Structure formats: C-alpha cells, structure tokens
PDB file of C-alpha atoms in Angstrom:
ATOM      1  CA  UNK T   1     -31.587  45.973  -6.116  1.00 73.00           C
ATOM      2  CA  UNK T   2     -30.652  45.172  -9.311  1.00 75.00           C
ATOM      3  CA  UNK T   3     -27.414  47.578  -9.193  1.00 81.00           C
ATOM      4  CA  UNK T   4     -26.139  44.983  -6.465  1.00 82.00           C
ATOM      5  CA  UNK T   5     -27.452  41.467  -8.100  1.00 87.00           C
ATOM      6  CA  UNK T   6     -25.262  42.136 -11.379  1.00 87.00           C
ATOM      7  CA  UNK T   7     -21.987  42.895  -9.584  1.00 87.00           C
ATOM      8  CA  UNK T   8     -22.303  39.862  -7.003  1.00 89.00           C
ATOM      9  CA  UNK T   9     -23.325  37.510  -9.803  1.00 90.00           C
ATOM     10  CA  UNK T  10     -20.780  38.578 -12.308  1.00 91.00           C
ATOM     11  CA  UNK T  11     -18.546  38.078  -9.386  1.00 92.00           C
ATOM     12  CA  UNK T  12     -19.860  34.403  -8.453  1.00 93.00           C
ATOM     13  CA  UNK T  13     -19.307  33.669 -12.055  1.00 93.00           C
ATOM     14  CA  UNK T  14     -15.593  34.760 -12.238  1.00 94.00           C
ATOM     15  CA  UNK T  15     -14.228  33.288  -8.702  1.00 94.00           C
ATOM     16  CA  UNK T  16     -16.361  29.981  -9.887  1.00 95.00           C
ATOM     17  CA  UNK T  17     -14.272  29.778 -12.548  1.00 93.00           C
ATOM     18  CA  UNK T  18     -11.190  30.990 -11.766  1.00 93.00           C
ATOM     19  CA  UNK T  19     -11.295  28.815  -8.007  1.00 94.00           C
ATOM     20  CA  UNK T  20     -13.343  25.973  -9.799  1.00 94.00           C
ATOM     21  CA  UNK T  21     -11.693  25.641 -13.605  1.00 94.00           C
ATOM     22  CA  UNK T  22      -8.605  27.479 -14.153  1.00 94.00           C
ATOM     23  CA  UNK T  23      -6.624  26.748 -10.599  1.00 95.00           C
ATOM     24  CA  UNK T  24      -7.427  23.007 -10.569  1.00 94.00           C
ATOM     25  CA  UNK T  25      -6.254  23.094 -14.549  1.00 93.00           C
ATOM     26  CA  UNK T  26      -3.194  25.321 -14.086  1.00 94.00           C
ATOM     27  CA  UNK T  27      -1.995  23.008 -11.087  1.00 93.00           C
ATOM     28  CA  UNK T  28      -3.237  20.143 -12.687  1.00 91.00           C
ATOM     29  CA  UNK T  29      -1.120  20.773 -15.750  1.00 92.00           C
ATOM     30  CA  UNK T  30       2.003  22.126 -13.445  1.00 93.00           C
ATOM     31  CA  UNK T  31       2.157  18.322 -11.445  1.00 91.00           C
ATOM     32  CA  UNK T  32       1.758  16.178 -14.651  1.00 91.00           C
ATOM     33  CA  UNK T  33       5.027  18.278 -15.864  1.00 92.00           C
ATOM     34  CA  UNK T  34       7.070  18.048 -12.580  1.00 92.00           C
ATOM     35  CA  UNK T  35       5.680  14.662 -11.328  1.00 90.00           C
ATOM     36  CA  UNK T  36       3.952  12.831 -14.007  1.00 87.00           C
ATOM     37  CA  UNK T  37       3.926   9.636 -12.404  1.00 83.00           C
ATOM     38  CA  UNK T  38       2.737  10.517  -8.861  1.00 82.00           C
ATOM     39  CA  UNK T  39       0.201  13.278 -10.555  1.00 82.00           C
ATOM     40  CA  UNK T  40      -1.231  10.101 -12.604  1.00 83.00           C
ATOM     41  CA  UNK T  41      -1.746   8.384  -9.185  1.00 82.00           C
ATOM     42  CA  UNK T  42       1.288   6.706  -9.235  1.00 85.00           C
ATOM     43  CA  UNK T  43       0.120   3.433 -10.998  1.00 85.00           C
ATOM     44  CA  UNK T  44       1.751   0.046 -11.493  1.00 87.00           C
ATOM     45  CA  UNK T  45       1.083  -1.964 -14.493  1.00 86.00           C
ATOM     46  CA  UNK T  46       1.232  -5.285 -15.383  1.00 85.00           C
ATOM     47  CA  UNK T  47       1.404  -6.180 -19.398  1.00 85.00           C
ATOM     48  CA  UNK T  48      -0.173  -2.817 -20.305  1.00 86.00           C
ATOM     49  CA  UNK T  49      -2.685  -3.624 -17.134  1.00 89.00           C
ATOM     50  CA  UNK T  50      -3.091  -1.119 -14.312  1.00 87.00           C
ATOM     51  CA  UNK T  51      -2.638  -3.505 -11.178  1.00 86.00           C
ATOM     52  CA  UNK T  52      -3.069  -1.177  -8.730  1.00 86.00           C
ATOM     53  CA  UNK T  53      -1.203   2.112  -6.887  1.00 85.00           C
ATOM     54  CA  UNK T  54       2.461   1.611  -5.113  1.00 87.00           C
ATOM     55  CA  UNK T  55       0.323   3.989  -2.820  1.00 87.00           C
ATOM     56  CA  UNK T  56      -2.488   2.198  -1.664  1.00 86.00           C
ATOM     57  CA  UNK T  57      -2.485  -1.616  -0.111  1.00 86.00           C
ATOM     58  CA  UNK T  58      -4.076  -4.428  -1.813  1.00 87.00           C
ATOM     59  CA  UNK T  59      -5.968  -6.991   0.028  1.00 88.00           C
ATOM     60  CA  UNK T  60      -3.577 -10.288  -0.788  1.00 90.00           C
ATOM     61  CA  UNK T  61      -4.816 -13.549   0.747  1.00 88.00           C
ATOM     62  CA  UNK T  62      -3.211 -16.159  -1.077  1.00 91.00           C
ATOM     63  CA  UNK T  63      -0.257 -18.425   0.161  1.00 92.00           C
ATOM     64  CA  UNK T  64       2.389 -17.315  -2.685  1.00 93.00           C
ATOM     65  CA  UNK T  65       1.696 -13.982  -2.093  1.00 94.00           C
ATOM     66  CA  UNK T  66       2.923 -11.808   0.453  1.00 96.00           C
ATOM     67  CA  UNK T  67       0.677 -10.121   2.802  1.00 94.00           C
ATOM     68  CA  UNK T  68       0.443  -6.317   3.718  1.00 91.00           C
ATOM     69  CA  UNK T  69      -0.651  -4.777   7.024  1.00 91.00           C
ATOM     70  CA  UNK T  70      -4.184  -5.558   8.033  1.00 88.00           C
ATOM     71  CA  UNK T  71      -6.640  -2.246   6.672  1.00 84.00           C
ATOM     72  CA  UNK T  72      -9.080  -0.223   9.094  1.00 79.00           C
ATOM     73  CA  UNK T  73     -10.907   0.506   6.030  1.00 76.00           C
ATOM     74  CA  UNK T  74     -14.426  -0.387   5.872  1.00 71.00           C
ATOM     75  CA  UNK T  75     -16.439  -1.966   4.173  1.00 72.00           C
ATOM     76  CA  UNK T  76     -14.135  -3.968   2.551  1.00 76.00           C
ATOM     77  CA  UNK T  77     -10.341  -3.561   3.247  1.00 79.00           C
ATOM     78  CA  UNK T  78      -7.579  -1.014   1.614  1.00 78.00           C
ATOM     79  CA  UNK T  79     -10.822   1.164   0.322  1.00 78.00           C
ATOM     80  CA  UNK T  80      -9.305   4.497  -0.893  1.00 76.00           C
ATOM     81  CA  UNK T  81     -12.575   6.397  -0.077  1.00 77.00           C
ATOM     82  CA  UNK T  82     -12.644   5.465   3.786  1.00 75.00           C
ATOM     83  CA  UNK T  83      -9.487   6.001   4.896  1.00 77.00           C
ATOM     84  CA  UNK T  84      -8.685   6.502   8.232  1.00 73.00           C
ATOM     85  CA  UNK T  85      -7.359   4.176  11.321  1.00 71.00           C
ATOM     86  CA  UNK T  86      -9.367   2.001  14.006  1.00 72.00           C
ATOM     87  CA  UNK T  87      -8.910   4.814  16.843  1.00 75.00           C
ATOM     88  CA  UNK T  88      -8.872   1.939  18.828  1.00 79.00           C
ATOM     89  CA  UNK T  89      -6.206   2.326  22.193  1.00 81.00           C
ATOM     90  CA  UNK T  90      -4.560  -0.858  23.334  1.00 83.00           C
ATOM     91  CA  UNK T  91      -7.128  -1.987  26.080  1.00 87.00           C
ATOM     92  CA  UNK T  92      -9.894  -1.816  23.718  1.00 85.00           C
ATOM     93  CA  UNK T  93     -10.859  -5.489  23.512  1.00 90.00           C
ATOM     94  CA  UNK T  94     -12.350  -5.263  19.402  1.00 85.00           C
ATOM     95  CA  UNK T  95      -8.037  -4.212  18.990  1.00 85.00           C
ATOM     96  CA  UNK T  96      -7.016  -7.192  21.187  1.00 89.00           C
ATOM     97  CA  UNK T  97      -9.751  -9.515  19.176  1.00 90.00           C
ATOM     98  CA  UNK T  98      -8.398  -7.850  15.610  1.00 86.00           C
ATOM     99  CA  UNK T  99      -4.877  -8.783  16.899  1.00 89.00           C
ATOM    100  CA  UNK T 100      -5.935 -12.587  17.773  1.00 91.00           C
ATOM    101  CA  UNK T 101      -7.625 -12.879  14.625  1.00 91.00           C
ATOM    102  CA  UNK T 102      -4.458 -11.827  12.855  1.00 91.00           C
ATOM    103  CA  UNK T 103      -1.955 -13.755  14.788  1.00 93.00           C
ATOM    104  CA  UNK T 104      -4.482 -17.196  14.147  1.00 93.00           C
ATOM    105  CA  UNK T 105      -4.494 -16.427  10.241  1.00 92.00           C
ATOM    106  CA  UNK T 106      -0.596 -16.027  10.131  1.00 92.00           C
ATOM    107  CA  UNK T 107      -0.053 -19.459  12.400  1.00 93.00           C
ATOM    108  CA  UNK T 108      -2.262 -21.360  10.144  1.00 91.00           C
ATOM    109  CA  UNK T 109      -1.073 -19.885   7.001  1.00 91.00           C
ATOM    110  CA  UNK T 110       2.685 -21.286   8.428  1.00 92.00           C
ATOM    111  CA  UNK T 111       2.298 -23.474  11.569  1.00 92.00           C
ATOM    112  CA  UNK T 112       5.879 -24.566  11.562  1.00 91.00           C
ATOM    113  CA  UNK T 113       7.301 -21.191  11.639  1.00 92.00           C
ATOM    114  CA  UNK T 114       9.361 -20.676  14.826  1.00 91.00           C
ATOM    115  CA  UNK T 115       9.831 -16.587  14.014  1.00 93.00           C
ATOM    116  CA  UNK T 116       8.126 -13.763  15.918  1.00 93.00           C
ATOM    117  CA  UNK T 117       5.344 -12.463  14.017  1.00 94.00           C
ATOM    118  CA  UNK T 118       6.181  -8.976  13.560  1.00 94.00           C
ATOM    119  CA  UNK T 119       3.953  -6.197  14.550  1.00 92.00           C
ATOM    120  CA  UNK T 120       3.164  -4.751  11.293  1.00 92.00           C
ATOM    121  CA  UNK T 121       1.404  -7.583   9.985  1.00 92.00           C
ATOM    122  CA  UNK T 122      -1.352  -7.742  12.775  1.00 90.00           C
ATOM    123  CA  UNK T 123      -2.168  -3.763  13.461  1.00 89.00           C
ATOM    124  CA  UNK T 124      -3.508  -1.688  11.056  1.00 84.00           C
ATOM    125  CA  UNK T 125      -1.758   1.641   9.961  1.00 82.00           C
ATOM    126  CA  UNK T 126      -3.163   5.239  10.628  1.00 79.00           C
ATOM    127  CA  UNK T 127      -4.606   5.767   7.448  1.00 81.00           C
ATOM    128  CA  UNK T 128      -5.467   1.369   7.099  1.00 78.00           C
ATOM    129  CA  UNK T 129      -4.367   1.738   3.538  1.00 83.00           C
ATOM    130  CA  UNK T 130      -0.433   1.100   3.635  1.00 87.00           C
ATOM    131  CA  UNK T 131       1.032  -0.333   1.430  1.00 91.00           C
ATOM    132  CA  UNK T 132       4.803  -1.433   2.695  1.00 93.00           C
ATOM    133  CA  UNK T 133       5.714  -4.123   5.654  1.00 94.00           C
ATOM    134  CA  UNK T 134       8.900  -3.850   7.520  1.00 95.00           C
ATOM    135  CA  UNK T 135      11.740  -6.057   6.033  1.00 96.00           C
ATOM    136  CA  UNK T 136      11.173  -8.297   9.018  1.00 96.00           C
ATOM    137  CA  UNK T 137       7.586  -8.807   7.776  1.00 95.00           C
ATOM    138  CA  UNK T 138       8.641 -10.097   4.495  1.00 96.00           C
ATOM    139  CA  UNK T 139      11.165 -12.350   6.117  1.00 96.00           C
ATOM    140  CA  UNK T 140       8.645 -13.628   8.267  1.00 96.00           C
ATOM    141  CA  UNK T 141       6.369 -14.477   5.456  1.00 95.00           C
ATOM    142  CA  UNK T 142       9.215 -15.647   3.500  1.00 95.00           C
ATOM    143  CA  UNK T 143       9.200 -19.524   3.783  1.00 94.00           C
ATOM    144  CA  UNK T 144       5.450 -19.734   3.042  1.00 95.00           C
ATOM    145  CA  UNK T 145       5.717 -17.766   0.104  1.00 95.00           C
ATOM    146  CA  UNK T 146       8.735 -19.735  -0.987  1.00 94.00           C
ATOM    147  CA  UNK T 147       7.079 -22.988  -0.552  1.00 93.00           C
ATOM    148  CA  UNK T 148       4.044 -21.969  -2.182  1.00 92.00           C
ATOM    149  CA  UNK T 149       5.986 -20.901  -5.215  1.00 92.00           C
ATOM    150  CA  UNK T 150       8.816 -23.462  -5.528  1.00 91.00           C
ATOM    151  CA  UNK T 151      11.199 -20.892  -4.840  1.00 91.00           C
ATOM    152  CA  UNK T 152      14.231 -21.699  -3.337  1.00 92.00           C
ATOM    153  CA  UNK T 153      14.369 -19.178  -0.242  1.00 93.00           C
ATOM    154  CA  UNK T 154      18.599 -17.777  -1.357  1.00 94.00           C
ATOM    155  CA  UNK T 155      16.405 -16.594  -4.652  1.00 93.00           C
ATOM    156  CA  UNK T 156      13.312 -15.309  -2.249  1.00 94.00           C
ATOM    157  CA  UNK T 157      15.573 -12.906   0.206  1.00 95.00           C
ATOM    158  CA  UNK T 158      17.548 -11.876  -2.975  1.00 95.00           C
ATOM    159  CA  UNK T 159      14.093 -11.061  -4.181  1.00 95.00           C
ATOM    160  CA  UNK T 160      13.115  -9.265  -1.120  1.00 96.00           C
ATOM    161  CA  UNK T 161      16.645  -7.495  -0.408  1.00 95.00           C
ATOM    162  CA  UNK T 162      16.262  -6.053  -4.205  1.00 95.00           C
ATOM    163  CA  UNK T 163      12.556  -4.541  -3.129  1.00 95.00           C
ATOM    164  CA  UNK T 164      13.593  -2.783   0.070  1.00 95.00           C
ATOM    165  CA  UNK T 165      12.915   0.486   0.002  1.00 93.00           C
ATOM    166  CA  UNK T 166      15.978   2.327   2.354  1.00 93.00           C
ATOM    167  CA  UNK T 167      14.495   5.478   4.583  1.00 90.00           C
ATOM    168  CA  UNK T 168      13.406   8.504   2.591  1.00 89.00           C
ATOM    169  CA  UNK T 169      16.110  10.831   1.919  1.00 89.00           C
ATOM    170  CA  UNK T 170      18.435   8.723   4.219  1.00 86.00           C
ATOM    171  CA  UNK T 171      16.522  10.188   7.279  1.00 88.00           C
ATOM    172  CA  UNK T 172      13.278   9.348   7.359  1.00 92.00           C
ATOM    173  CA  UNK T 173      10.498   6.710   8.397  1.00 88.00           C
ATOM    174  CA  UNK T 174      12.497   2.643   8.157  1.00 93.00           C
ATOM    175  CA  UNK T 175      13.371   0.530   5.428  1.00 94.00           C
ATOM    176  CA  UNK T 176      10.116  -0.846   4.013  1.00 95.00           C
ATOM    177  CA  UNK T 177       9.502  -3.022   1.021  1.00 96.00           C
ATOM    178  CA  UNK T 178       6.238  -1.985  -0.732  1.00 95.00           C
ATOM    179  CA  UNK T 179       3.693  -5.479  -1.124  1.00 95.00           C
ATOM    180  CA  UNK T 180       2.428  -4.825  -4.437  1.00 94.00           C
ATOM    181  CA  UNK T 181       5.556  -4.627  -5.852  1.00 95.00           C
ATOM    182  CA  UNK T 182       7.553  -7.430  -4.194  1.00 95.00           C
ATOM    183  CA  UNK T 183       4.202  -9.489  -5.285  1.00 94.00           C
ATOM    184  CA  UNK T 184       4.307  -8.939  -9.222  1.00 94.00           C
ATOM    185  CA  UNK T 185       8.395  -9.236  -9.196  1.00 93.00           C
ATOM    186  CA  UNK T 186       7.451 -12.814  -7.588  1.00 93.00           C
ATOM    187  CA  UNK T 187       4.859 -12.829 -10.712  1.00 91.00           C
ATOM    188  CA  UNK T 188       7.506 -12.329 -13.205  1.00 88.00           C
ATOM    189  CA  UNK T 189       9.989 -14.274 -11.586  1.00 82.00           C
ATOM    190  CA  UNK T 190       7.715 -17.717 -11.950  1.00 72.00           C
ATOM    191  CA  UNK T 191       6.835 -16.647 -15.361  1.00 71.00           C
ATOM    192  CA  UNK T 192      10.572 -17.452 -16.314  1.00 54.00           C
ATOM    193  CA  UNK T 193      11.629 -20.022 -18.369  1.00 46.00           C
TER     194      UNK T 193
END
C-alpha cells in the first residue's frame, strides 16, 4: 500500500505546484511584460485614484454625466462577479417592463428632447457589464449633459467626437465611445480655468 501512497502523493504535490504556483506565475509574469496595462486590469485613474476599469460599466445616474447601457447584473448593477445577460427574448413582458422603465428615466431626465432614444441605452448587453454606448447614444444624451454642465454643446460633440473609439482593427464590432472615459474628460474639462 504504501509503495503506491508515496508515488501518487509525491505526484499530487508536484502537479499542485507546477498547475497551481508556477503556471499562474510564469503567465502571470509573461502578460505584465507584453500587456502591462490590460494584465493590471486595465485601470483608469483619476489624480493618482483608481476610478474604475475602461472594461467594466459604471452605474452613472447623475444629469452631467453620461449614461451607459442598462446592466443585467444583479444585485446591484455593472457587478463584475455576476456577469451574464437577462436571457430574456423579446415577448418576455419583465424585458418589455425593463425597456419602459428605461425609456421613462431617459424622457424625464430630458423631456424636451425630440431625438430617438437609441437602443443601447434601454437593453442590457450580453455580459450587462459594458462599458461603451454607440456614438448615437452620446449624442442623444448630449444636450442634458451639456446643460447640466454649462457646456456649450460645439465643445460637448468635440468632446464626444475626440472619445470615439473607431471599430477594432478597422473591421470589427462599431464605433463606440467608452462612458467612463468620456465622463472624467467632462471632469477635467469643468475643472479648467
């Protein structure tokens, strides 16, 4: 018996720490060389402040901020650990309540404007933690945010034009302009003098 134990434990030990130490170092070490930023979870700061990720949505409420997609994440929204989408299909009447509920906030938020509220900013994304709107979103949100700020809304698009990301690699996805970051360049912006 014990001419089996020793060889199956010694073994344990070894794969444990070669599968459980030295790969997760090695590759650990390998991504902060290559991709340092994205291996550090791709963190924005703000005056030697982590803000947040440019990966992961932030729940933004206020008037003179912009506002990302709704988040399926529960319990409260854009929560990293329980991400994942509504799964719920078009005729499902909590999707068509969610959507209401969405479209109401946005009319209040701006009654007078005469735009169509894009799609983006009342459905949630697969994963209910993304961070970008479509370029239309941020136009459509632009006036509110504008008044709310003071900002005159030639300095707002300029704003917005200089945060829009184009498609990845030139092929992929659609121009999106990431929330977080569009919010603390409006940040610095009224911090001018």
């Amino acid at each position: 018996m014990n001419d089996l134990l020793r060889p199956a434990a010694s073994l344990f030990v070894l794969l444990s720490a070669l599968t459980g130490i030295a790969y997760p170092m090695v590759l650990t070490g390998i991504a902060q060389a290559l991709f340092p930023d994205a291996a550090s979870g791709s963190v924005l700061f703000r005056n030697g402040t982590p803000v947040g990720s440019r990966l992961i949505g932030q729940n933004f409420s206020s008037p003179e901020y912009f506002w990302g997609r709704p988040s399926a994440s529960a319990p409260q929204p854009y929560n990293g650990t329980a991400s994942g989408g509504s799964n719920q299909g078009p005729l499902n009447p909590a999707l068509v309540e969610a959507v209401t509920t969405h479209i109401s906030a946005l009319k209040v938020a701006d009654p007078d404007n005469p735009q169509a509220i894009p799609v983006d900013l009342v459905t949630a994304s697969a994963s209910g933690l993304d961070p970008h709107i479509s370029p239309a979103a941020a136009r459509y949100q632009a006036r509110r945010v504008a008044r709310a700020r003071d900002l005159s809304m030639e300095r707002l698009t300029a704003i917005i034009e200089a945060h829009t990301e184009d498609r990845q690699w030139g092929v992929f996805g659609e121009p999106r302009v990431n929330v977080l970051k569009l919010n603390l360049a409006l940040d610095a912006e009224h911090q001018r003098p």
